[in-house]
Amino acid sequence: MTLRTIVEFPHPLLKQRCEEVVDFDAELATLLNDMRETMVEAEGLGLAANQVAVGLRVFTMVVPGDGEDEVDETSEIVELCNPRIVGRRGEIRFEEGCLSFPGINEAVLRSAEVDAVFQDRDGIEHRRSFTDVAAVCIQHELDHLDGVTFLDRLSPLKRRLAQRSFKRMQDARRFDDIEDQRAAVRSAR
């Protein structure tokens, strides 16, 4: 397994609809294994393929166990290929973050329960219901596969403010990286 680089906004793949999976082969298995490892390493609850620069309709997600919303040793990692939501119930406002927008969190209104149909890594179709955090996660990741980010779910004003904040954080990280490189060059002399 290999850790993959998580792309950040405004990477163009984050705004494009991903292609259906048609080949359930070793290449897909490798992608899913890498995505699992990358998601766990980044401490994310979900990771869509386009977040690792692959334009396929697949994502991995953590489903909390024991009917709780907390991620712990009872949690499971689920892989969803060609997912579709076929039922929605209730509403929940949830403070979402995103591995492609590190440091940005915003409250988004989502369905509290969803029914999904998806295929596993072998192409076998499943139907499953998700609630609370898992329901929010599947909607968030499915949005990614459709080229929609969680910021697109905000009001125009909140979206602009969040994007400005994210840009400032990116600029600050770049400045820190440049300073680190300069320090390394000075110490190498």
Short mmCIF file of N, CA and C in Angstrom, two decimals:
data_model
loop_
_atom_site.label_atom_id
_atom_site.label_comp_id
_atom_site.label_asym_id
_atom_site.label_seq_id
_atom_site.Cartn_x
_atom_site.Cartn_y
_atom_site.Cartn_z
N MET A 1 0.84 -1.18 0.00
CA MET A 1 0.00 0.00 0.00
C MET A 1 0.88 1.24 0.00
N THR A 2 0.36 2.27 -0.62
CA THR A 2 1.09 3.51 -0.77
C THR A 2 0.23 4.68 -0.32
N LEU A 3 0.85 5.60 0.41
CA LEU A 3 0.14 6.83 0.74
C LEU A 3 0.08 7.68 -0.52
N ARG A 4 -1.10 8.18 -0.82
CA ARG A 4 -1.27 9.05 -1.98
C ARG A 4 -1.36 10.50 -1.51
N THR A 5 -0.99 11.41 -2.41
CA THR A 5 -1.08 12.83 -2.11
C THR A 5 -2.53 13.28 -2.23
N ILE A 6 -3.00 13.96 -1.21
CA ILE A 6 -4.36 14.50 -1.23
C ILE A 6 -4.30 15.88 -1.88
N VAL A 7 -5.06 16.05 -2.95
CA VAL A 7 -5.06 17.34 -3.64
C VAL A 7 -5.93 18.33 -2.87
N GLU A 8 -5.54 19.59 -2.98
CA GLU A 8 -6.29 20.65 -2.31
C GLU A 8 -6.96 21.55 -3.33
N PHE A 9 -8.03 22.18 -2.90
CA PHE A 9 -8.72 23.18 -3.70
C PHE A 9 -7.72 24.26 -4.07
N PRO A 10 -7.64 24.72 -5.28
CA PRO A 10 -8.60 24.60 -6.38
C PRO A 10 -8.24 23.55 -7.45
N HIS A 11 -7.69 22.42 -7.06
CA HIS A 11 -7.35 21.39 -8.05
C HIS A 11 -8.57 21.12 -8.94
N PRO A 12 -8.38 21.11 -10.28
CA PRO A 12 -9.52 21.00 -11.20
C PRO A 12 -10.33 19.71 -11.06
N LEU A 13 -9.71 18.61 -10.63
CA LEU A 13 -10.46 17.36 -10.49
C LEU A 13 -11.53 17.44 -9.40
N LEU A 14 -11.35 18.36 -8.44
CA LEU A 14 -12.34 18.50 -7.37
C LEU A 14 -13.65 19.08 -7.88
N LYS A 15 -13.64 19.68 -9.06
CA LYS A 15 -14.85 20.30 -9.61
C LYS A 15 -15.40 19.52 -10.81
N GLN A 16 -14.90 18.30 -11.04
CA GLN A 16 -15.36 17.50 -12.18
C GLN A 16 -16.10 16.26 -11.68
N ARG A 17 -17.12 15.89 -12.44
CA ARG A 17 -17.84 14.64 -12.14
C ARG A 17 -16.95 13.45 -12.49
N CYS A 18 -16.87 12.49 -11.60
CA CYS A 18 -16.02 11.31 -11.80
C CYS A 18 -16.74 10.27 -12.66
N GLU A 19 -15.95 9.42 -13.30
CA GLU A 19 -16.44 8.37 -14.19
C GLU A 19 -16.82 7.11 -13.41
N GLU A 20 -17.83 6.40 -13.91
CA GLU A 20 -18.25 5.13 -13.31
C GLU A 20 -17.11 4.13 -13.35
N VAL A 21 -17.04 3.27 -12.35
CA VAL A 21 -16.09 2.17 -12.34
C VAL A 21 -16.67 1.07 -13.22
N VAL A 22 -15.89 0.59 -14.18
CA VAL A 22 -16.33 -0.52 -15.03
C VAL A 22 -15.43 -1.74 -14.86
N ASP A 23 -14.18 -1.51 -14.46
CA ASP A 23 -13.23 -2.62 -14.28
C ASP A 23 -12.97 -2.84 -12.79
N PHE A 24 -13.47 -3.95 -12.29
CA PHE A 24 -13.24 -4.32 -10.89
C PHE A 24 -12.04 -5.26 -10.87
N ASP A 25 -10.86 -4.66 -10.93
CA ASP A 25 -9.64 -5.42 -11.16
C ASP A 25 -8.59 -5.10 -10.10
N ALA A 26 -7.38 -5.58 -10.34
CA ALA A 26 -6.27 -5.36 -9.40
C ALA A 26 -5.94 -3.88 -9.26
N GLU A 27 -6.08 -3.11 -10.35
CA GLU A 27 -5.80 -1.68 -10.30
C GLU A 27 -6.78 -0.97 -9.35
N LEU A 28 -8.05 -1.35 -9.41
CA LEU A 28 -9.04 -0.78 -8.49
C LEU A 28 -8.72 -1.20 -7.05
N ALA A 29 -8.36 -2.46 -6.85
CA ALA A 29 -8.03 -2.93 -5.50
C ALA A 29 -6.85 -2.14 -4.93
N THR A 30 -5.84 -1.88 -5.75
CA THR A 30 -4.69 -1.10 -5.30
C THR A 30 -5.12 0.32 -4.93
N LEU A 31 -5.95 0.93 -5.77
CA LEU A 31 -6.45 2.28 -5.48
C LEU A 31 -7.18 2.28 -4.14
N LEU A 32 -8.09 1.33 -3.93
CA LEU A 32 -8.86 1.29 -2.69
C LEU A 32 -7.96 1.05 -1.48
N ASN A 33 -6.99 0.17 -1.60
CA ASN A 33 -6.04 -0.06 -0.50
C ASN A 33 -5.28 1.22 -0.17
N ASP A 34 -4.80 1.90 -1.21
CA ASP A 34 -4.06 3.15 -1.00
C ASP A 34 -4.95 4.22 -0.39
N MET A 35 -6.20 4.29 -0.84
CA MET A 35 -7.12 5.29 -0.29
C MET A 35 -7.41 5.03 1.18
N ARG A 36 -7.59 3.78 1.55
CA ARG A 36 -7.82 3.44 2.96
C ARG A 36 -6.64 3.92 3.81
N GLU A 37 -5.43 3.56 3.36
CA GLU A 37 -4.24 3.93 4.12
C GLU A 37 -4.08 5.45 4.19
N THR A 38 -4.32 6.13 3.08
CA THR A 38 -4.19 7.59 3.03
C THR A 38 -5.21 8.25 3.94
N MET A 39 -6.46 7.77 3.91
CA MET A 39 -7.52 8.33 4.75
C MET A 39 -7.19 8.15 6.23
N VAL A 40 -6.76 6.95 6.61
CA VAL A 40 -6.44 6.68 8.01
C VAL A 40 -5.25 7.54 8.46
N GLU A 41 -4.21 7.61 7.63
CA GLU A 41 -3.03 8.41 7.96
C GLU A 41 -3.39 9.89 8.14
N ALA A 42 -4.31 10.39 7.30
CA ALA A 42 -4.72 11.80 7.36
C ALA A 42 -5.78 12.04 8.43
N GLU A 43 -6.22 10.98 9.11
CA GLU A 43 -7.24 11.05 10.15
C GLU A 43 -8.55 11.61 9.61
N GLY A 44 -8.89 11.20 8.38
CA GLY A 44 -10.15 11.61 7.77
C GLY A 44 -11.24 10.60 8.03
N LEU A 45 -12.49 11.05 7.86
CA LEU A 45 -13.64 10.15 7.96
C LEU A 45 -14.03 9.60 6.60
N GLY A 46 -13.56 10.24 5.54
CA GLY A 46 -13.87 9.79 4.19
C GLY A 46 -12.84 10.34 3.22
N LEU A 47 -12.73 9.67 2.07
CA LEU A 47 -11.80 10.11 1.04
C LEU A 47 -12.32 9.65 -0.31
N ALA A 48 -12.57 10.61 -1.19
CA ALA A 48 -13.03 10.31 -2.55
C ALA A 48 -11.83 10.19 -3.47
N ALA A 49 -11.99 9.38 -4.53
CA ALA A 49 -10.87 9.13 -5.45
C ALA A 49 -10.35 10.42 -6.08
N ASN A 50 -11.24 11.37 -6.39
CA ASN A 50 -10.73 12.59 -7.01
C ASN A 50 -9.90 13.42 -6.04
N GLN A 51 -9.98 13.14 -4.76
CA GLN A 51 -9.13 13.83 -3.79
C GLN A 51 -7.69 13.31 -3.84
N VAL A 52 -7.49 12.16 -4.49
CA VAL A 52 -6.13 11.65 -4.72
C VAL A 52 -5.85 11.64 -6.22
N ALA A 53 -6.54 12.55 -6.95
CA ALA A 53 -6.31 12.80 -8.38
C ALA A 53 -6.64 11.61 -9.28
N VAL A 54 -7.68 10.86 -8.90
CA VAL A 54 -8.18 9.76 -9.73
C VAL A 54 -9.66 10.03 -9.99
N GLY A 55 -10.05 10.11 -11.23
CA GLY A 55 -11.42 10.49 -11.58
C GLY A 55 -12.40 9.35 -11.65
N LEU A 56 -12.42 8.48 -10.65
CA LEU A 56 -13.37 7.36 -10.60
C LEU A 56 -14.37 7.55 -9.48
N ARG A 57 -15.57 6.98 -9.65
CA ARG A 57 -16.64 7.10 -8.66
C ARG A 57 -16.47 6.06 -7.55
N VAL A 58 -15.45 6.31 -6.72
CA VAL A 58 -15.20 5.46 -5.56
C VAL A 58 -14.80 6.34 -4.38
N PHE A 59 -15.16 5.88 -3.19
CA PHE A 59 -14.64 6.52 -1.99
C PHE A 59 -14.60 5.52 -0.85
N THR A 60 -13.78 5.86 0.13
CA THR A 60 -13.70 5.08 1.36
C THR A 60 -14.24 5.96 2.47
N MET A 61 -14.79 5.31 3.49
CA MET A 61 -15.30 6.08 4.63
C MET A 61 -15.27 5.24 5.88
N VAL A 62 -15.21 5.91 7.01
CA VAL A 62 -15.24 5.26 8.31
C VAL A 62 -16.68 5.30 8.81
N VAL A 63 -17.19 4.15 9.21
CA VAL A 63 -18.53 4.07 9.79
C VAL A 63 -18.36 3.73 11.27
N PRO A 64 -18.73 4.66 12.16
CA PRO A 64 -18.60 4.38 13.59
C PRO A 64 -19.40 3.13 13.98
N GLY A 65 -18.85 2.36 14.90
CA GLY A 65 -19.50 1.12 15.34
C GLY A 65 -20.35 1.31 16.56
N ASP A 66 -20.99 0.24 16.97
CA ASP A 66 -21.81 0.20 18.19
C ASP A 66 -22.88 1.28 18.25
N GLY A 67 -23.36 1.76 17.09
CA GLY A 67 -24.42 2.75 17.07
C GLY A 67 -24.00 4.10 17.61
N GLU A 68 -22.71 4.33 17.72
CA GLU A 68 -22.19 5.59 18.24
C GLU A 68 -21.72 6.46 17.10
N ASP A 69 -21.46 7.74 17.40
CA ASP A 69 -20.89 8.65 16.41
C ASP A 69 -19.38 8.77 16.56
N GLU A 70 -18.82 8.11 17.57
CA GLU A 70 -17.38 8.19 17.82
C GLU A 70 -16.64 7.13 17.01
N VAL A 71 -15.51 7.54 16.44
CA VAL A 71 -14.65 6.59 15.73
C VAL A 71 -13.75 5.93 16.76
N ASP A 72 -13.81 4.59 16.81
CA ASP A 72 -12.98 3.84 17.75
C ASP A 72 -12.70 2.46 17.16
N GLU A 73 -12.27 1.53 18.00
CA GLU A 73 -11.91 0.19 17.51
C GLU A 73 -13.10 -0.60 16.96
N THR A 74 -14.32 -0.16 17.24
CA THR A 74 -15.50 -0.85 16.70
C THR A 74 -15.92 -0.29 15.34
N SER A 75 -15.24 0.74 14.89
CA SER A 75 -15.57 1.35 13.59
C SER A 75 -15.12 0.45 12.45
N GLU A 76 -15.79 0.61 11.31
CA GLU A 76 -15.39 -0.15 10.12
C GLU A 76 -15.11 0.81 8.97
N ILE A 77 -14.23 0.39 8.08
CA ILE A 77 -13.98 1.17 6.88
C ILE A 77 -14.74 0.51 5.74
N VAL A 78 -15.54 1.32 5.06
CA VAL A 78 -16.38 0.83 3.96
C VAL A 78 -15.86 1.44 2.66
N GLU A 79 -15.83 0.62 1.61
CA GLU A 79 -15.43 1.07 0.28
C GLU A 79 -16.68 1.07 -0.60
N LEU A 80 -16.94 2.19 -1.25
CA LEU A 80 -18.13 2.33 -2.08
C LEU A 80 -17.74 2.66 -3.51
N CYS A 81 -18.13 1.82 -4.44
CA CYS A 81 -17.90 2.04 -5.86
C CYS A 81 -19.24 2.33 -6.52
N ASN A 82 -19.28 3.33 -7.37
CA ASN A 82 -20.51 3.72 -8.08
C ASN A 82 -21.69 3.91 -7.13
N PRO A 83 -21.49 4.66 -6.04
CA PRO A 83 -22.57 4.82 -5.05
C PRO A 83 -23.69 5.73 -5.54
N ARG A 84 -24.89 5.43 -5.05
CA ARG A 84 -26.06 6.27 -5.31
C ARG A 84 -26.88 6.32 -4.03
N ILE A 85 -27.44 7.47 -3.73
CA ILE A 85 -28.37 7.59 -2.62
C ILE A 85 -29.77 7.36 -3.18
N VAL A 86 -30.48 6.42 -2.59
CA VAL A 86 -31.82 6.07 -3.08
C VAL A 86 -32.92 6.42 -2.09
N GLY A 87 -32.56 6.93 -0.93
CA GLY A 87 -33.55 7.35 0.05
C GLY A 87 -32.94 8.30 1.06
N ARG A 88 -33.74 9.27 1.50
CA ARG A 88 -33.28 10.26 2.48
C ARG A 88 -34.38 10.50 3.52
N ARG A 89 -33.96 10.72 4.78
CA ARG A 89 -34.91 11.03 5.85
C ARG A 89 -34.27 12.01 6.82
N GLY A 90 -35.07 12.93 7.30
CA GLY A 90 -34.65 13.86 8.34
C GLY A 90 -33.58 14.84 7.90
N GLU A 91 -33.21 15.70 8.85
CA GLU A 91 -32.16 16.70 8.59
C GLU A 91 -31.22 16.77 9.78
N ILE A 92 -29.98 17.11 9.47
CA ILE A 92 -28.98 17.30 10.50
C ILE A 92 -28.03 18.41 10.03
N ARG A 93 -27.71 19.33 10.93
CA ARG A 93 -26.71 20.35 10.63
C ARG A 93 -25.43 19.88 11.29
N PHE A 94 -24.39 19.73 10.47
CA PHE A 94 -23.16 19.11 10.96
C PHE A 94 -21.96 19.96 10.58
N GLU A 95 -21.04 20.14 11.49
CA GLU A 95 -19.81 20.88 11.25
C GLU A 95 -18.87 19.98 10.44
N GLU A 96 -18.74 20.28 9.15
CA GLU A 96 -17.94 19.45 8.25
C GLU A 96 -16.58 20.07 8.01
N GLY A 97 -15.62 19.20 7.80
CA GLY A 97 -14.29 19.57 7.36
C GLY A 97 -13.99 18.75 6.12
N CYS A 98 -12.84 18.96 5.53
CA CYS A 98 -12.50 18.24 4.30
C CYS A 98 -10.98 18.17 4.17
N LEU A 99 -10.49 16.99 3.80
CA LEU A 99 -9.05 16.82 3.64
C LEU A 99 -8.49 17.68 2.50
N SER A 100 -9.35 18.09 1.58
CA SER A 100 -8.91 18.97 0.48
C SER A 100 -9.03 20.44 0.83
N PHE A 101 -9.55 20.74 2.03
CA PHE A 101 -9.63 22.11 2.56
C PHE A 101 -9.14 22.08 4.01
N PRO A 102 -7.88 21.68 4.25
CA PRO A 102 -7.43 21.55 5.64
C PRO A 102 -7.58 22.85 6.42
N GLY A 103 -8.11 22.70 7.64
CA GLY A 103 -8.26 23.86 8.51
C GLY A 103 -9.58 24.59 8.38
N ILE A 104 -10.42 24.21 7.41
CA ILE A 104 -11.71 24.87 7.22
C ILE A 104 -12.82 23.94 7.69
N ASN A 105 -13.70 24.44 8.55
CA ASN A 105 -14.86 23.70 9.02
C ASN A 105 -16.07 24.61 8.95
N GLU A 106 -17.16 24.09 8.42
CA GLU A 106 -18.39 24.87 8.30
C GLU A 106 -19.60 23.97 8.54
N ALA A 107 -20.65 24.52 9.11
CA ALA A 107 -21.89 23.78 9.35
C ALA A 107 -22.66 23.65 8.03
N VAL A 108 -23.02 22.42 7.70
CA VAL A 108 -23.75 22.13 6.46
C VAL A 108 -25.01 21.35 6.82
N LEU A 109 -26.12 21.67 6.17
CA LEU A 109 -27.37 20.96 6.37
C LEU A 109 -27.40 19.74 5.45
N ARG A 110 -27.62 18.56 6.03
CA ARG A 110 -27.64 17.30 5.28
C ARG A 110 -28.83 16.46 5.75
N SER A 111 -29.09 15.39 5.03
CA SER A 111 -30.08 14.41 5.48
C SER A 111 -29.50 13.63 6.65
N ALA A 112 -30.33 13.35 7.66
CA ALA A 112 -29.87 12.64 8.85
C ALA A 112 -29.72 11.14 8.62
N GLU A 113 -30.47 10.61 7.66
CA GLU A 113 -30.40 9.19 7.31
C GLU A 113 -30.46 9.06 5.80
N VAL A 114 -29.65 8.15 5.26
CA VAL A 114 -29.69 7.89 3.83
C VAL A 114 -29.63 6.39 3.57
N ASP A 115 -30.26 5.99 2.48
CA ASP A 115 -30.14 4.62 1.98
C ASP A 115 -29.29 4.72 0.72
N ALA A 116 -28.28 3.86 0.63
CA ALA A 116 -27.37 3.91 -0.51
C ALA A 116 -27.28 2.54 -1.18
N VAL A 117 -27.07 2.59 -2.49
CA VAL A 117 -26.77 1.41 -3.28
C VAL A 117 -25.37 1.63 -3.83
N PHE A 118 -24.52 0.61 -3.72
CA PHE A 118 -23.14 0.74 -4.20
C PHE A 118 -22.58 -0.65 -4.49
N GLN A 119 -21.45 -0.66 -5.14
CA GLN A 119 -20.75 -1.91 -5.40
C GLN A 119 -19.48 -1.95 -4.55
N ASP A 120 -19.06 -3.16 -4.19
CA ASP A 120 -17.80 -3.31 -3.47
C ASP A 120 -16.66 -3.49 -4.46
N ARG A 121 -15.47 -3.76 -3.98
CA ARG A 121 -14.30 -3.87 -4.85
C ARG A 121 -14.39 -5.02 -5.84
N ASP A 122 -15.29 -5.96 -5.59
CA ASP A 122 -15.48 -7.09 -6.50
C ASP A 122 -16.64 -6.88 -7.46
N GLY A 123 -17.31 -5.73 -7.37
CA GLY A 123 -18.43 -5.43 -8.25
C GLY A 123 -19.76 -5.92 -7.74
N ILE A 124 -19.80 -6.47 -6.53
CA ILE A 124 -21.04 -6.98 -5.94
C ILE A 124 -21.84 -5.81 -5.40
N GLU A 125 -23.14 -5.76 -5.75
CA GLU A 125 -23.99 -4.65 -5.34
C GLU A 125 -24.50 -4.85 -3.92
N HIS A 126 -24.56 -3.75 -3.17
CA HIS A 126 -25.04 -3.73 -1.79
C HIS A 126 -26.03 -2.59 -1.63
N ARG A 127 -26.94 -2.76 -0.70
CA ARG A 127 -27.85 -1.68 -0.27
C ARG A 127 -27.70 -1.57 1.23
N ARG A 128 -27.49 -0.33 1.71
CA ARG A 128 -27.23 -0.15 3.13
C ARG A 128 -27.75 1.21 3.57
N SER A 129 -28.22 1.26 4.82
CA SER A 129 -28.67 2.52 5.41
C SER A 129 -27.57 3.07 6.30
N PHE A 130 -27.44 4.41 6.30
CA PHE A 130 -26.45 5.09 7.12
C PHE A 130 -27.16 6.20 7.89
N THR A 131 -26.71 6.44 9.12
CA THR A 131 -27.32 7.49 9.95
C THR A 131 -26.24 8.42 10.50
N ASP A 132 -26.69 9.59 10.91
CA ASP A 132 -25.88 10.58 11.62
C ASP A 132 -24.55 10.86 10.91
N VAL A 133 -23.42 10.66 11.60
CA VAL A 133 -22.10 11.01 11.04
C VAL A 133 -21.85 10.24 9.74
N ALA A 134 -22.19 8.97 9.70
CA ALA A 134 -21.97 8.18 8.49
C ALA A 134 -22.84 8.69 7.34
N ALA A 135 -24.07 9.12 7.65
CA ALA A 135 -24.95 9.67 6.61
C ALA A 135 -24.37 10.98 6.06
N VAL A 136 -23.85 11.81 6.94
CA VAL A 136 -23.22 13.07 6.51
C VAL A 136 -22.01 12.75 5.64
N CYS A 137 -21.20 11.80 6.07
CA CYS A 137 -19.98 11.45 5.35
C CYS A 137 -20.29 10.94 3.94
N ILE A 138 -21.27 10.07 3.82
CA ILE A 138 -21.57 9.53 2.48
C ILE A 138 -22.06 10.64 1.55
N GLN A 139 -22.84 11.58 2.08
CA GLN A 139 -23.31 12.70 1.25
C GLN A 139 -22.16 13.60 0.85
N HIS A 140 -21.25 13.86 1.79
CA HIS A 140 -20.08 14.70 1.52
C HIS A 140 -19.21 14.07 0.43
N GLU A 141 -18.92 12.77 0.57
CA GLU A 141 -18.05 12.09 -0.39
C GLU A 141 -18.74 11.92 -1.75
N LEU A 142 -20.03 11.65 -1.75
CA LEU A 142 -20.76 11.55 -3.01
C LEU A 142 -20.77 12.90 -3.73
N ASP A 143 -20.89 13.98 -2.98
CA ASP A 143 -20.76 15.31 -3.58
C ASP A 143 -19.41 15.44 -4.29
N HIS A 144 -18.33 14.99 -3.63
CA HIS A 144 -17.01 15.05 -4.28
C HIS A 144 -17.04 14.36 -5.64
N LEU A 145 -17.65 13.19 -5.70
CA LEU A 145 -17.68 12.44 -6.96
C LEU A 145 -18.48 13.16 -8.04
N ASP A 146 -19.36 14.07 -7.62
CA ASP A 146 -20.15 14.87 -8.56
C ASP A 146 -19.50 16.23 -8.84
N GLY A 147 -18.31 16.46 -8.29
CA GLY A 147 -17.62 17.73 -8.51
C GLY A 147 -18.13 18.86 -7.64
N VAL A 148 -18.72 18.52 -6.51
CA VAL A 148 -19.29 19.50 -5.58
C VAL A 148 -18.50 19.42 -4.27
N THR A 149 -18.08 20.57 -3.74
CA THR A 149 -17.41 20.58 -2.44
C THR A 149 -18.39 21.03 -1.36
N PHE A 150 -18.03 20.78 -0.11
CA PHE A 150 -18.93 21.18 0.97
C PHE A 150 -19.11 22.69 1.02
N LEU A 151 -18.14 23.44 0.50
CA LEU A 151 -18.31 24.89 0.47
C LEU A 151 -19.40 25.30 -0.51
N ASP A 152 -19.64 24.49 -1.54
CA ASP A 152 -20.72 24.77 -2.49
C ASP A 152 -22.09 24.68 -1.82
N ARG A 153 -22.17 24.05 -0.66
CA ARG A 153 -23.42 23.90 0.09
C ARG A 153 -23.70 25.09 1.01
N LEU A 154 -22.77 26.05 1.04
CA LEU A 154 -22.92 27.22 1.92
C LEU A 154 -23.57 28.37 1.17
N SER A 155 -24.02 29.36 1.92
CA SER A 155 -24.53 30.58 1.30
C SER A 155 -23.36 31.26 0.57
N PRO A 156 -23.65 32.09 -0.42
CA PRO A 156 -22.56 32.76 -1.15
C PRO A 156 -21.61 33.54 -0.23
N LEU A 157 -22.15 34.23 0.77
CA LEU A 157 -21.30 35.00 1.68
C LEU A 157 -20.40 34.08 2.49
N LYS A 158 -20.98 33.04 3.10
CA LYS A 158 -20.17 32.11 3.91
C LYS A 158 -19.12 31.41 3.05
N ARG A 159 -19.49 31.08 1.82
CA ARG A 159 -18.55 30.42 0.90
C ARG A 159 -17.35 31.34 0.61
N ARG A 160 -17.62 32.61 0.31
CA ARG A 160 -16.53 33.57 0.03
C ARG A 160 -15.62 33.72 1.25
N LEU A 161 -16.22 33.85 2.43
CA LEU A 161 -15.42 34.00 3.65
C LEU A 161 -14.56 32.77 3.90
N ALA A 162 -15.13 31.58 3.72
CA ALA A 162 -14.38 30.34 3.93
C ALA A 162 -13.25 30.21 2.90
N GLN A 163 -13.52 30.57 1.65
CA GLN A 163 -12.49 30.49 0.61
C GLN A 163 -11.35 31.47 0.89
N ARG A 164 -11.68 32.67 1.36
CA ARG A 164 -10.63 33.65 1.71
C ARG A 164 -9.78 33.13 2.87
N SER A 165 -10.44 32.56 3.86
CA SER A 165 -9.72 32.02 5.00
C SER A 165 -8.79 30.89 4.57
N PHE A 166 -9.30 30.02 3.70
CA PHE A 166 -8.49 28.91 3.20
C PHE A 166 -7.29 29.43 2.41
N LYS A 167 -7.50 30.44 1.57
CA LYS A 167 -6.41 31.01 0.77
C LYS A 167 -5.33 31.60 1.69
N ARG A 168 -5.75 32.28 2.75
CA ARG A 168 -4.79 32.84 3.70
C ARG A 168 -3.97 31.72 4.36
N MET A 169 -4.64 30.62 4.71
CA MET A 169 -3.93 29.50 5.32
C MET A 169 -2.96 28.87 4.34
N GLN A 170 -3.36 28.71 3.07
CA GLN A 170 -2.47 28.17 2.05
C GLN A 170 -1.25 29.08 1.88
N ASP A 171 -1.47 30.39 1.80
CA ASP A 171 -0.37 31.34 1.65
C ASP A 171 0.58 31.27 2.84
N ALA A 172 0.04 31.14 4.04
CA ALA A 172 0.87 31.06 5.24
C ALA A 172 1.70 29.77 5.22
N ARG A 173 1.10 28.66 4.79
CA ARG A 173 1.84 27.39 4.70
C ARG A 173 2.96 27.50 3.67
N ARG A 174 2.68 28.14 2.52
CA ARG A 174 3.72 28.31 1.50
C ARG A 174 4.87 29.16 2.04
N PHE A 175 4.54 30.23 2.76
CA PHE A 175 5.57 31.09 3.35
C PHE A 175 6.42 30.28 4.33
N ASP A 176 5.76 29.47 5.19
CA ASP A 176 6.48 28.63 6.15
C ASP A 176 7.39 27.64 5.43
N ASP A 177 6.91 27.05 4.32
CA ASP A 177 7.72 26.12 3.54
C ASP A 177 8.96 26.80 2.97
N ILE A 178 8.78 28.02 2.46
CA ILE A 178 9.91 28.78 1.90
C ILE A 178 10.92 29.10 3.00
N GLU A 179 10.42 29.51 4.16
CA GLU A 179 11.32 29.81 5.28
C GLU A 179 12.07 28.56 5.72
N ASP A 180 11.40 27.40 5.75
CA ASP A 180 12.07 26.14 6.11
C ASP A 180 13.16 25.80 5.11
N GLN A 181 12.89 26.00 3.83
CA GLN A 181 13.88 25.72 2.79
C GLN A 181 15.09 26.65 2.93
N ARG A 182 14.83 27.92 3.20
CA ARG A 182 15.93 28.88 3.39
C ARG A 182 16.79 28.49 4.60
N ALA A 183 16.13 28.07 5.67
CA ALA A 183 16.86 27.66 6.87
C ALA A 183 17.71 26.43 6.58
N ALA A 184 17.19 25.50 5.81
CA ALA A 184 17.94 24.30 5.46
C ALA A 184 19.17 24.65 4.63
N VAL A 185 19.02 25.59 3.70
CA VAL A 185 20.15 26.02 2.86
C VAL A 185 21.21 26.70 3.74
N ARG A 186 20.76 27.56 4.67
CA ARG A 186 21.71 28.26 5.56
C ARG A 186 22.48 27.26 6.44
N SER A 187 21.78 26.25 6.95
CA SER A 187 22.45 25.29 7.83
C SER A 187 23.37 24.35 7.06
N ALA A 188 23.12 24.17 5.76
CA ALA A 188 23.97 23.31 4.93
C ALA A 188 25.28 24.00 4.55
N ARG A 189 25.35 25.29 4.70
CA ARG A 189 26.57 26.05 4.31
C ARG A 189 27.68 25.86 5.27
#
